[in-house]
PDB file of C-alpha atoms in Angstrom:
ATOM      1  CA  MET L   1      26.749 -12.535  54.021  1.00  0.00           C
ATOM      2  CA  ALA L   2      26.240 -16.062  52.674  1.00  0.00           C
ATOM      3  CA  GLU L   3      22.550 -15.267  52.171  1.00  0.00           C
ATOM      4  CA  LYS L   4      23.353 -12.308  49.890  1.00  0.00           C
ATOM      5  CA  ASP L   5      25.721 -14.212  47.567  1.00  0.00           C
ATOM      6  CA  LYS L   6      23.202 -16.900  46.962  1.00  0.00           C
ATOM      7  CA  ASP L   7      21.133 -16.504  43.772  1.00  0.00           C
ATOM      8  CA  PRO L   8      17.476 -15.890  44.318  1.00  0.00           C
ATOM      9  CA  THR L   9      15.141 -18.827  43.817  1.00  0.00           C
ATOM     10  CA  TRP L  10      13.521 -17.434  40.593  1.00  0.00           C
ATOM     11  CA  LYS L  11      16.946 -17.668  38.789  1.00  0.00           C
ATOM     12  CA  SER L  12      16.924 -21.372  39.089  1.00  0.00           C
ATOM     13  CA  ASP L  13      13.274 -21.538  38.050  1.00  0.00           C
ATOM     14  CA  PHE L  14      13.873 -19.487  34.887  1.00  0.00           C
ATOM     15  CA  PRO L  15      17.473 -20.292  33.949  1.00  0.00           C
ATOM     16  CA  ILE L  16      17.704 -17.969  30.918  1.00  0.00           C
ATOM     17  CA  ASP L  17      20.545 -15.439  30.586  1.00  0.00           C
ATOM     18  CA  GLN L  18      19.696 -11.955  29.509  1.00  0.00           C
ATOM     19  CA  GLU L  19      22.197 -12.202  26.635  1.00  0.00           C
ATOM     20  CA  GLU L  20      20.501 -15.296  25.420  1.00  0.00           C
ATOM     21  CA  ALA L  21      17.035 -13.783  25.624  1.00  0.00           C
ATOM     22  CA  THR L  22      17.867 -10.620  23.704  1.00  0.00           C
ATOM     23  CA  HIS L  23      20.083 -12.211  21.014  1.00  0.00           C
ATOM     24  CA  VAL L  24      18.465 -12.613  17.571  1.00  0.00           C
ATOM     25  CA  SER L  25      20.093 -15.416  15.703  1.00  0.00           C
ATOM     26  CA  ARG L  26      20.234 -15.510  11.920  1.00  0.00           C
ATOM     27  CA  ARG L  27      17.794 -18.451  11.977  1.00  0.00           C
ATOM     28  CA  GLU L  28      15.283 -16.331  13.858  1.00  0.00           C
ATOM     29  CA  PHE L  29      15.844 -13.402  11.498  1.00  0.00           C
ATOM     30  CA  ALA L  30      15.202 -15.700   8.485  1.00  0.00           C
ATOM     31  CA  LYS L  31      12.029 -17.060  10.140  1.00  0.00           C
ATOM     32  CA  PHE L  32      10.894 -13.563  10.786  1.00  0.00           C
ATOM     33  CA  LEU L  33      11.449 -12.705   7.078  1.00  0.00           C
ATOM     34  CA  GLY L  34       9.281 -15.751   6.183  1.00  0.00           C
ATOM     35  CA  LEU L  35       6.516 -14.504   8.566  1.00  0.00           C
ATOM     36  CA  PHE L  36       6.678 -11.042   7.087  1.00  0.00           C
ATOM     37  CA  SER L  37       6.400 -12.500   3.631  1.00  0.00           C
ATOM     38  CA  GLY L  38       3.220 -14.334   4.667  1.00  0.00           C
ATOM     39  CA  ALA L  39       1.803 -11.138   6.162  1.00  0.00           C
ATOM     40  CA  LEU L  40       2.443  -9.216   2.925  1.00  0.00           C
ATOM     41  CA  ALA L  41       0.600 -11.922   1.015  1.00  0.00           C
ATOM     42  CA  LEU L  42      -2.324 -11.685   3.465  1.00  0.00           C
ATOM     43  CA  GLY L  43      -2.335  -7.862   3.003  1.00  0.00           C
ATOM     44  CA  ASN L  44      -2.542  -8.245  -0.716  1.00  0.00           C
ATOM     45  CA  GLY L  45      -5.338 -10.759  -0.257  1.00  0.00           C
ATOM     46  CA  ALA L  46      -7.164  -8.267   1.950  1.00  0.00           C
ATOM     47  CA  ILE L  47      -7.148  -5.713  -0.927  1.00  0.00           C
ATOM     48  CA  VAL L  48      -8.683  -8.320  -3.244  1.00  0.00           C
ATOM     49  CA  LEU L  49     -11.423  -9.152  -0.606  1.00  0.00           C
ATOM     50  CA  LYS L  50     -12.143  -5.511  -0.033  1.00  0.00           C
ATOM     51  CA  SER L  51     -12.670  -4.697  -3.685  1.00  0.00           C
ATOM     52  CA  LEU L  52     -14.885  -7.875  -4.021  1.00  0.00           C
ATOM     53  CA  ALA L  53     -16.957  -7.128  -0.933  1.00  0.00           C
ATOM     54  CA  PHE L  54     -17.200  -3.323  -1.214  1.00  0.00           C
ATOM     55  CA  PRO L  55     -17.118  -2.327  -4.816  1.00  0.00           C
ATOM     56  CA  ASP L  56     -17.241   1.389  -5.475  1.00  0.00           C
ATOM     57  CA  LYS L  57     -20.767   2.388  -6.341  1.00  0.00           C
ATOM     58  CA  GLU L  58     -21.290   4.782  -9.168  1.00  0.00           C
ATOM     59  CA  LEU L  59     -23.173   8.012  -8.454  1.00  0.00           C
ATOM     60  CA  GLU L  60     -26.859   7.459  -9.150  1.00  0.00           C
ATOM     61  CA  GLY L  61     -29.170   9.961 -10.680  1.00  0.00           C
ATOM     62  CA  GLU L  62     -28.654  13.632 -11.342  1.00  0.00           C
ATOM     63  CA  HIS L  63     -27.789  16.041  -8.593  1.00  0.00           C
ATOM     64  CA  PHE L  64     -28.657  19.678  -8.572  1.00  0.00           C
ATOM     65  CA  ILE L  65     -25.604  21.809  -7.660  1.00  0.00           C
ATOM     66  CA  CYS L  66     -26.407  25.543  -8.258  1.00  0.00           C
ATOM     67  CA  GLU L  67     -27.808  28.102 -10.592  1.00  0.00           C
ATOM     68  CA  GLU L  68     -25.784  28.741 -13.700  1.00  0.00           C
ATOM     69  CA  ASN L  69     -25.153  32.389 -12.880  1.00  0.00           C
ATOM     70  CA  GLU L  70     -23.721  31.600  -9.415  1.00  0.00           C
ATOM     71  CA  VAL L  71     -20.395  30.549 -10.927  1.00  0.00           C
ATOM     72  CA  PRO L  72     -18.796  33.137 -13.266  1.00  0.00           C
ATOM     73  CA  VAL L  73     -16.593  32.063 -16.176  1.00  0.00           C
ATOM     74  CA  GLY L  74     -13.219  31.076 -14.740  1.00  0.00           C
ATOM     75  CA  GLY L  75     -14.803  30.426 -11.398  1.00  0.00           C
ATOM     76  CA  MET L  76     -14.924  27.369  -9.246  1.00  0.00           C
ATOM     77  CA  LYS L  77     -17.530  26.040  -6.750  1.00  0.00           C
ATOM     78  CA  GLN L  78     -16.900  23.417  -4.160  1.00  0.00           C
ATOM     79  CA  PHE L  79     -19.746  21.035  -3.456  1.00  0.00           C
ATOM     80  CA  GLU L  80     -20.399  17.711  -1.725  1.00  0.00           C
ATOM     81  CA  ILE L  81     -22.622  14.832  -2.691  1.00  0.00           C
ATOM     82  CA  HIS L  82     -23.955  13.036   0.392  1.00  0.00           C
ATOM     83  CA  GLY L  83     -24.256   9.351   0.001  1.00  0.00           C
ATOM     84  CA  THR L  84     -22.523   6.276   1.499  1.00  0.00           C
ATOM     85  CA  LYS L  85     -19.538   8.646   2.004  1.00  0.00           C
ATOM     86  CA  ASP L  86     -19.321  12.395   1.475  1.00  0.00           C
ATOM     87  CA  ILE L  87     -16.962  13.157  -1.405  1.00  0.00           C
ATOM     88  CA  PRO L  88     -15.970  16.768  -2.115  1.00  0.00           C
ATOM     89  CA  TYR L  89     -16.145  17.886  -5.683  1.00  0.00           C
ATOM     90  CA  ILE L  90     -15.376  21.024  -7.544  1.00  0.00           C
ATOM     91  CA  LEU L  91     -17.451  22.548 -10.319  1.00  0.00           C
ATOM     92  CA  ILE L  92     -15.500  24.589 -12.874  1.00  0.00           C
ATOM     93  CA  HIS L  93     -16.915  27.122 -15.312  1.00  0.00           C
ATOM     94  CA  LEU L  94     -14.254  26.973 -17.993  1.00  0.00           C
ATOM     95  CA  GLU L  95     -15.866  29.015 -20.741  1.00  0.00           C
ATOM     96  CA  GLU L  96     -19.352  30.173 -21.611  1.00  0.00           C
ATOM     97  CA  GLY L  97     -21.333  26.978 -21.681  1.00  0.00           C
ATOM     98  CA  GLU L  98     -18.401  24.744 -20.801  1.00  0.00           C
ATOM     99  CA  TRP L  99     -18.514  23.144 -17.388  1.00  0.00           C
ATOM    100  CA  ARG L 100     -16.530  20.423 -15.708  1.00  0.00           C
ATOM    101  CA  ALA L 101     -16.789  18.635 -12.334  1.00  0.00           C
ATOM    102  CA  PHE L 102     -14.004  16.746 -10.621  1.00  0.00           C
ATOM    103  CA  GLU L 103     -13.342  15.080  -7.297  1.00  0.00           C
ATOM    104  CA  GLN L 104     -11.476  17.572  -5.224  1.00  0.00           C
ATOM    105  CA  LYS L 105      -9.104  15.050  -3.711  1.00  0.00           C
ATOM    106  CA  CYS L 106      -5.790  14.992  -5.417  1.00  0.00           C
ATOM    107  CA  THR L 107      -4.901  11.475  -6.544  1.00  0.00           C
ATOM    108  CA  HIS L 108      -1.457  11.789  -4.965  1.00  0.00           C
ATOM    109  CA  LEU L 109      -2.142  12.357  -1.214  1.00  0.00           C
ATOM    110  CA  ALA L 110      -5.740  13.512  -1.182  1.00  0.00           C
ATOM    111  CA  CYS L 111      -5.012  17.220  -0.771  1.00  0.00           C
ATOM    112  CA  ALA L 112      -7.759  19.620  -1.929  1.00  0.00           C
ATOM    113  CA  VAL L 113      -7.126  20.734  -5.531  1.00  0.00           C
ATOM    114  CA  ARG L 114      -8.286  24.115  -6.887  1.00  0.00           C
ATOM    115  CA  TYR L 115      -8.820  25.632 -10.312  1.00  0.00           C
ATOM    116  CA  ARG L 116      -6.390  28.319 -11.300  1.00  0.00           C
ATOM    117  CA  HIS L 117      -7.942  30.342 -14.120  1.00  0.00           C
ATOM    118  CA  ASP L 118      -4.775  32.346 -14.617  1.00  0.00           C
ATOM    119  CA  LEU L 119      -2.881  29.149 -15.450  1.00  0.00           C
ATOM    120  CA  GLY L 120      -5.752  27.379 -17.044  1.00  0.00           C
ATOM    121  CA  GLN L 121      -4.999  24.347 -14.904  1.00  0.00           C
ATOM    122  CA  ILE L 122      -6.145  22.587 -11.805  1.00  0.00           C
ATOM    123  CA  GLU L 123      -3.504  22.866  -9.157  1.00  0.00           C
ATOM    124  CA  CYS L 124      -2.698  20.797  -6.117  1.00  0.00           C
ATOM    125  CA  PRO L 125      -0.861  23.242  -3.886  1.00  0.00           C
ATOM    126  CA  CYS L 126       0.666  20.589  -1.608  1.00  0.00           C
ATOM    127  CA  HIS L 127       3.160  19.134  -4.045  1.00  0.00           C
ATOM    128  CA  GLN L 128       2.685  21.184  -7.150  1.00  0.00           C
ATOM    129  CA  GLY L 129       0.639  18.691  -9.135  1.00  0.00           C
ATOM    130  CA  PHE L 130      -1.192  20.069 -12.135  1.00  0.00           C
ATOM    131  CA  PHE L 131      -4.245  18.621 -13.930  1.00  0.00           C
ATOM    132  CA  ASP L 132      -5.876  19.441 -17.264  1.00  0.00           C
ATOM    133  CA  PRO L 133      -9.207  21.180 -16.383  1.00  0.00           C
ATOM    134  CA  ARG L 134     -10.933  19.662 -19.379  1.00  0.00           C
ATOM    135  CA  THR L 135      -9.948  15.984 -19.024  1.00  0.00           C
ATOM    136  CA  GLY L 136      -8.546  15.792 -15.495  1.00  0.00           C
ATOM    137  CA  VAL L 137      -5.322  14.110 -16.745  1.00  0.00           C
ATOM    138  CA  VAL L 138      -2.087  14.854 -14.962  1.00  0.00           C
ATOM    139  CA  ILE L 139       0.045  17.475 -16.674  1.00  0.00           C
ATOM    140  CA  GLN L 140       2.835  17.690 -14.105  1.00  0.00           C
ATOM    141  CA  GLY L 141       3.892  16.620 -10.672  1.00  0.00           C
ATOM    142  CA  PRO L 142       3.554  13.547  -8.510  1.00  0.00           C
ATOM    143  CA  PRO L 143      -0.144  12.521  -8.913  1.00  0.00           C
ATOM    144  CA  PRO L 144      -0.265   9.000 -10.398  1.00  0.00           C
ATOM    145  CA  ARG L 145      -3.813   9.146 -11.820  1.00  0.00           C
ATOM    146  CA  PRO L 146      -6.247  11.583 -13.483  1.00  0.00           C
ATOM    147  CA  LEU L 147      -8.880  13.254 -11.241  1.00  0.00           C
ATOM    148  CA  PRO L 148     -12.164  11.289 -11.261  1.00  0.00           C
ATOM    149  CA  GLN L 149     -14.708  13.291 -13.231  1.00  0.00           C
ATOM    150  CA  LEU L 150     -18.538  13.783 -13.248  1.00  0.00           C
ATOM    151  CA  GLU L 151     -20.642  14.687 -16.165  1.00  0.00           C
ATOM    152  CA  VAL L 152     -22.225  18.177 -16.025  1.00  0.00           C
ATOM    153  CA  ALA L 153     -25.524  19.084 -17.582  1.00  0.00           C
ATOM    154  CA  VAL L 154     -27.006  22.553 -17.635  1.00  0.00           C
ATOM    155  CA  LYS L 155     -30.813  22.666 -17.941  1.00  0.00           C
ATOM    156  CA  GLU L 156     -32.849  25.816 -17.869  1.00  0.00           C
ATOM    157  CA  GLY L 157     -30.119  27.735 -16.043  1.00  0.00           C
ATOM    158  CA  LYS L 158     -29.573  25.005 -13.435  1.00  0.00           C
ATOM    159  CA  VAL L 159     -26.377  22.969 -13.162  1.00  0.00           C
ATOM    160  CA  TYR L 160     -26.677  19.263 -12.553  1.00  0.00           C
ATOM    161  CA  VAL L 161     -24.030  16.500 -12.286  1.00  0.00           C
ATOM    162  CA  LYS L 162     -24.253  12.775 -12.775  1.00  0.00           C
ATOM    163  CA  SER L 163     -21.732   9.968 -13.143  1.00  0.00           C
ATOM    164  CA  MET L 164     -19.673  10.002 -16.262  1.00  0.00           C
ATOM    165  CA  SER L 165     -21.139   7.743 -18.917  1.00  0.00           C
ATOM    166  CA  LYS L 166     -18.586   5.225 -20.144  1.00  0.00           C
ATOM    167  CA  ASP L 167     -19.208   5.830 -23.807  1.00  0.00           C
ATOM    168  CA  LYS L 168     -18.902   9.652 -23.540  1.00  0.00           C
ATOM    169  CA  PRO L 169     -15.643  10.531 -21.826  1.00  0.00           C
ATOM    170  CA  TYR L 170     -14.588  14.142 -21.957  1.00  0.00           C
ATOM    171  CA  ASN L 171     -11.167  13.225 -23.297  1.00  0.00           C
ATOM    172  CA  VAL L 172     -11.122  15.842 -25.958  1.00  0.00           C
TER     173      VAL L 172
ATOM    174  CA  MET X   1      26.866 -45.636   9.193  1.00  0.00           C
ATOM    175  CA  SER X   2      29.104 -43.137   7.443  1.00  0.00           C
ATOM    176  CA  TYR X   3      30.325 -40.094   9.306  1.00  0.00           C
ATOM    177  CA  PHE X   4      31.328 -38.396   5.992  1.00  0.00           C
ATOM    178  CA  ARG X   5      28.664 -35.665   6.209  1.00  0.00           C
ATOM    179  CA  SER X   6      29.285 -34.668   9.814  1.00  0.00           C
ATOM    180  CA  SER X   7      33.042 -34.762   9.320  1.00  0.00           C
ATOM    181  CA  GLN X   8      32.757 -32.566   6.218  1.00  0.00           C
ATOM    182  CA  ASN X   9      30.506 -30.159   8.100  1.00  0.00           C
ATOM    183  CA  GLU X  10      33.084 -29.896  10.826  1.00  0.00           C
ATOM    184  CA  ALA X  11      35.919 -29.380   8.300  1.00  0.00           C
ATOM    185  CA  HIS X  12      34.047 -26.714   6.377  1.00  0.00           C
ATOM    186  CA  PRO X  13      31.930 -24.646   8.794  1.00  0.00           C
ATOM    187  CA  ASN X  14      31.860 -21.769   6.277  1.00  0.00           C
ATOM    188  CA  LYS X  15      29.547 -23.788   4.042  1.00  0.00           C
ATOM    189  CA  THR X  16      26.759 -23.420   6.498  1.00  0.00           C
ATOM    190  CA  ASN X  17      27.491 -19.757   6.754  1.00  0.00           C
ATOM    191  CA  THR X  18      27.142 -19.386   2.981  1.00  0.00           C
ATOM    192  CA  VAL X  19      23.878 -21.245   2.874  1.00  0.00           C
ATOM    193  CA  MET X  20      22.507 -19.093   5.694  1.00  0.00           C
ATOM    194  CA  THR X  21      23.565 -15.834   3.969  1.00  0.00           C
ATOM    195  CA  GLY X  22      22.145 -17.082   0.655  1.00  0.00           C
ATOM    196  CA  ILE X  23      18.812 -17.905   2.168  1.00  0.00           C
ATOM    197  CA  ILE X  24      18.518 -14.592   3.998  1.00  0.00           C
ATOM    198  CA  LEU X  25      19.409 -12.684   0.762  1.00  0.00           C
ATOM    199  CA  MET X  26      16.802 -14.675  -1.156  1.00  0.00           C
ATOM    200  CA  LEU X  27      14.194 -13.920   1.483  1.00  0.00           C
ATOM    201  CA  ILE X  28      14.992 -10.181   1.453  1.00  0.00           C
ATOM    202  CA  LEU X  29      14.668 -10.224  -2.339  1.00  0.00           C
ATOM    203  CA  LEU X  30      11.296 -12.016  -2.220  1.00  0.00           C
ATOM    204  CA  VAL X  31       9.945  -9.724   0.496  1.00  0.00           C
ATOM    205  CA  SER X  32      11.063  -6.662  -1.552  1.00  0.00           C
ATOM    206  CA  ILE X  33       9.158  -7.941  -4.580  1.00  0.00           C
ATOM    207  CA  GLN X  34       6.080  -8.463  -2.358  1.00  0.00           C
ATOM    208  CA  ILE X  35       6.267  -4.916  -1.052  1.00  0.00           C
ATOM    209  CA  TRP X  36       6.381  -3.717  -4.666  1.00  0.00           C
ATOM    210  CA  PHE X  37       3.306  -5.883  -5.464  1.00  0.00           C
ATOM    211  CA  LEU X  38       1.449  -4.534  -2.431  1.00  0.00           C
ATOM    212  CA  TYR X  39       2.186  -0.976  -3.396  1.00  0.00           C
ATOM    213  CA  SER X  40       0.976  -1.571  -6.974  1.00  0.00           C
ATOM    214  CA  ALA X  41      -2.132  -3.309  -5.752  1.00  0.00           C
ATOM    215  CA  LEU X  42      -2.985  -0.428  -3.346  1.00  0.00           C
ATOM    216  CA  ASN X  43      -2.338   2.099  -6.070  1.00  0.00           C
ATOM    217  CA  ASN X  44      -4.441   0.340  -8.700  1.00  0.00           C
ATOM    218  CA  ALA X  45      -7.204  -0.877  -6.438  1.00  0.00           C
ATOM    219  CA  LEU X  46      -7.894   2.809  -5.671  1.00  0.00           C
ATOM    220  CA  ASP X  47      -8.567   3.219  -9.386  1.00  0.00           C
ATOM    221  CA  ASP X  48     -10.915   0.197  -9.543  1.00  0.00           C
ATOM    222  CA  ASN X  49      -8.289  -1.903 -11.240  1.00  0.00           C
ATOM    223  CA  PHE X  50      -9.331  -5.280  -9.950  1.00  0.00           C
ATOM    224  CA  GLY X  51      -7.158  -7.238 -12.356  1.00  0.00           C
ATOM    225  CA  ILE X  52      -3.946  -5.810 -10.828  1.00  0.00           C
ATOM    226  CA  ALA X  53      -5.136  -6.516  -7.321  1.00  0.00           C
ATOM    227  CA  LEU X  54      -5.837 -10.176  -8.157  1.00  0.00           C
ATOM    228  CA  ALA X  55      -2.646 -10.693 -10.191  1.00  0.00           C
ATOM    229  CA  THR X  56      -0.382  -9.212  -7.489  1.00  0.00           C
ATOM    230  CA  PHE X  57      -2.188 -11.310  -4.836  1.00  0.00           C
ATOM    231  CA  GLY X  58      -1.391 -14.457  -6.796  1.00  0.00           C
ATOM    232  CA  GLY X  59       2.190 -13.417  -7.229  1.00  0.00           C
ATOM    233  CA  SER X  60       2.567 -12.426  -3.561  1.00  0.00           C
ATOM    234  CA  LEU X  61       1.037 -15.720  -2.373  1.00  0.00           C
ATOM    235  CA  ALA X  62       3.426 -17.700  -4.574  1.00  0.00           C
ATOM    236  CA  LEU X  63       6.421 -15.701  -3.271  1.00  0.00           C
ATOM    237  CA  ALA X  64       5.238 -16.292   0.299  1.00  0.00           C
ATOM    238  CA  LEU X  65       5.040 -20.067  -0.361  1.00  0.00           C
ATOM    239  CA  VAL X  66       8.564 -19.977  -1.810  1.00  0.00           C
ATOM    240  CA  SER X  67       9.895 -18.164   1.264  1.00  0.00           C
ATOM    241  CA  PHE X  68       8.217 -20.694   3.527  1.00  0.00           C
ATOM    242  CA  TRP X  69       9.789 -23.522   1.434  1.00  0.00           C
ATOM    243  CA  LEU X  70      13.232 -21.826   1.674  1.00  0.00           C
ATOM    244  CA  LEU X  71      12.983 -21.960   5.486  1.00  0.00           C
ATOM    245  CA  ARG X  72      13.209 -25.764   5.262  1.00  0.00           C
ATOM    246  CA  TYR X  73      16.784 -25.378   4.092  1.00  0.00           C
ATOM    247  CA  LEU X  74      17.981 -23.269   7.078  1.00  0.00           C
ATOM    248  CA  PRO X  75      21.007 -24.883   8.574  1.00  0.00           C
ATOM    249  CA  ASP X  76      20.382 -26.567  11.918  1.00  0.00           C
ATOM    250  CA  PRO X  77      21.150 -24.566  15.035  1.00  0.00           C
ATOM    251  CA  ARG X  78      24.301 -25.357  16.945  1.00  0.00           C
ATOM    252  CA  PRO X  79      23.643 -27.957  19.516  1.00  0.00           C
ATOM    253  CA  ALA X  80      23.150 -26.268  22.802  1.00  0.00           C
ATOM    254  CA  LYS X  81      26.092 -26.667  25.077  1.00  0.00           C
ATOM    255  CA  SER X  82      25.026 -28.218  28.339  1.00  0.00           C
ATOM    256  CA  LYS X  83      25.784 -25.453  30.809  1.00  0.00           C
ATOM    257  CA  PRO X  84      26.647 -26.204  34.306  1.00  0.00           C
ATOM    258  CA  ARG X  85      23.726 -25.075  36.416  1.00  0.00           C
ATOM    259  CA  LYS X  86      24.460 -22.271  38.792  1.00  0.00           C
TER     260      LYS X  86
END
């Protein structure tokens, strides 16, 4: 009986009460907030480093997409350009001789957008975001930025895309 | 040596309480601003806006330094009572 009542040896080796071990004092909480603050600053630094070390490359050269007659007026074609990463794009035939190409990822949460000819807008079906099909700017909904755009050139019945030249935006 | 400070601390224990609450509230405020900065930096870095990323990093670092500095003023812990060993 006396053996049972006696505390085991490890209790005297580690004399910490459970209550003491699980209790978070206000001092500890404040220190944790300080640590969290440092972590947030580091995270912000990581974004700077990432944009310095891996700047986004512009699309180089012209890329053949399809024949002009493959996409009817009001139609849309999805294509990808294979490079350092595969980015999905959409090619839109707005009117006769008027073409546009945008990244297909919505700037809100990267859902795939689609062109709605009946509305005359690009729609993101996930959260009802709408973009102007000529300029890519946001008309309505949660997307924070316009859709990135490519320049489209039609030569001898073939449709090519290249990166948008800075001096010639389609913002018309 | 004067015992004024220790006597005053004993007479007004709530003072320590107020300092503690004040520091924690300040830290929460600073961390909230940093979260806002981080959100802005992420949002703008996606759009190649390097200026915002750099400016928010500067701001966030300054706020982190302020929060480390604030920790210096945390009230001392209560002296541990010497417990009788079981």
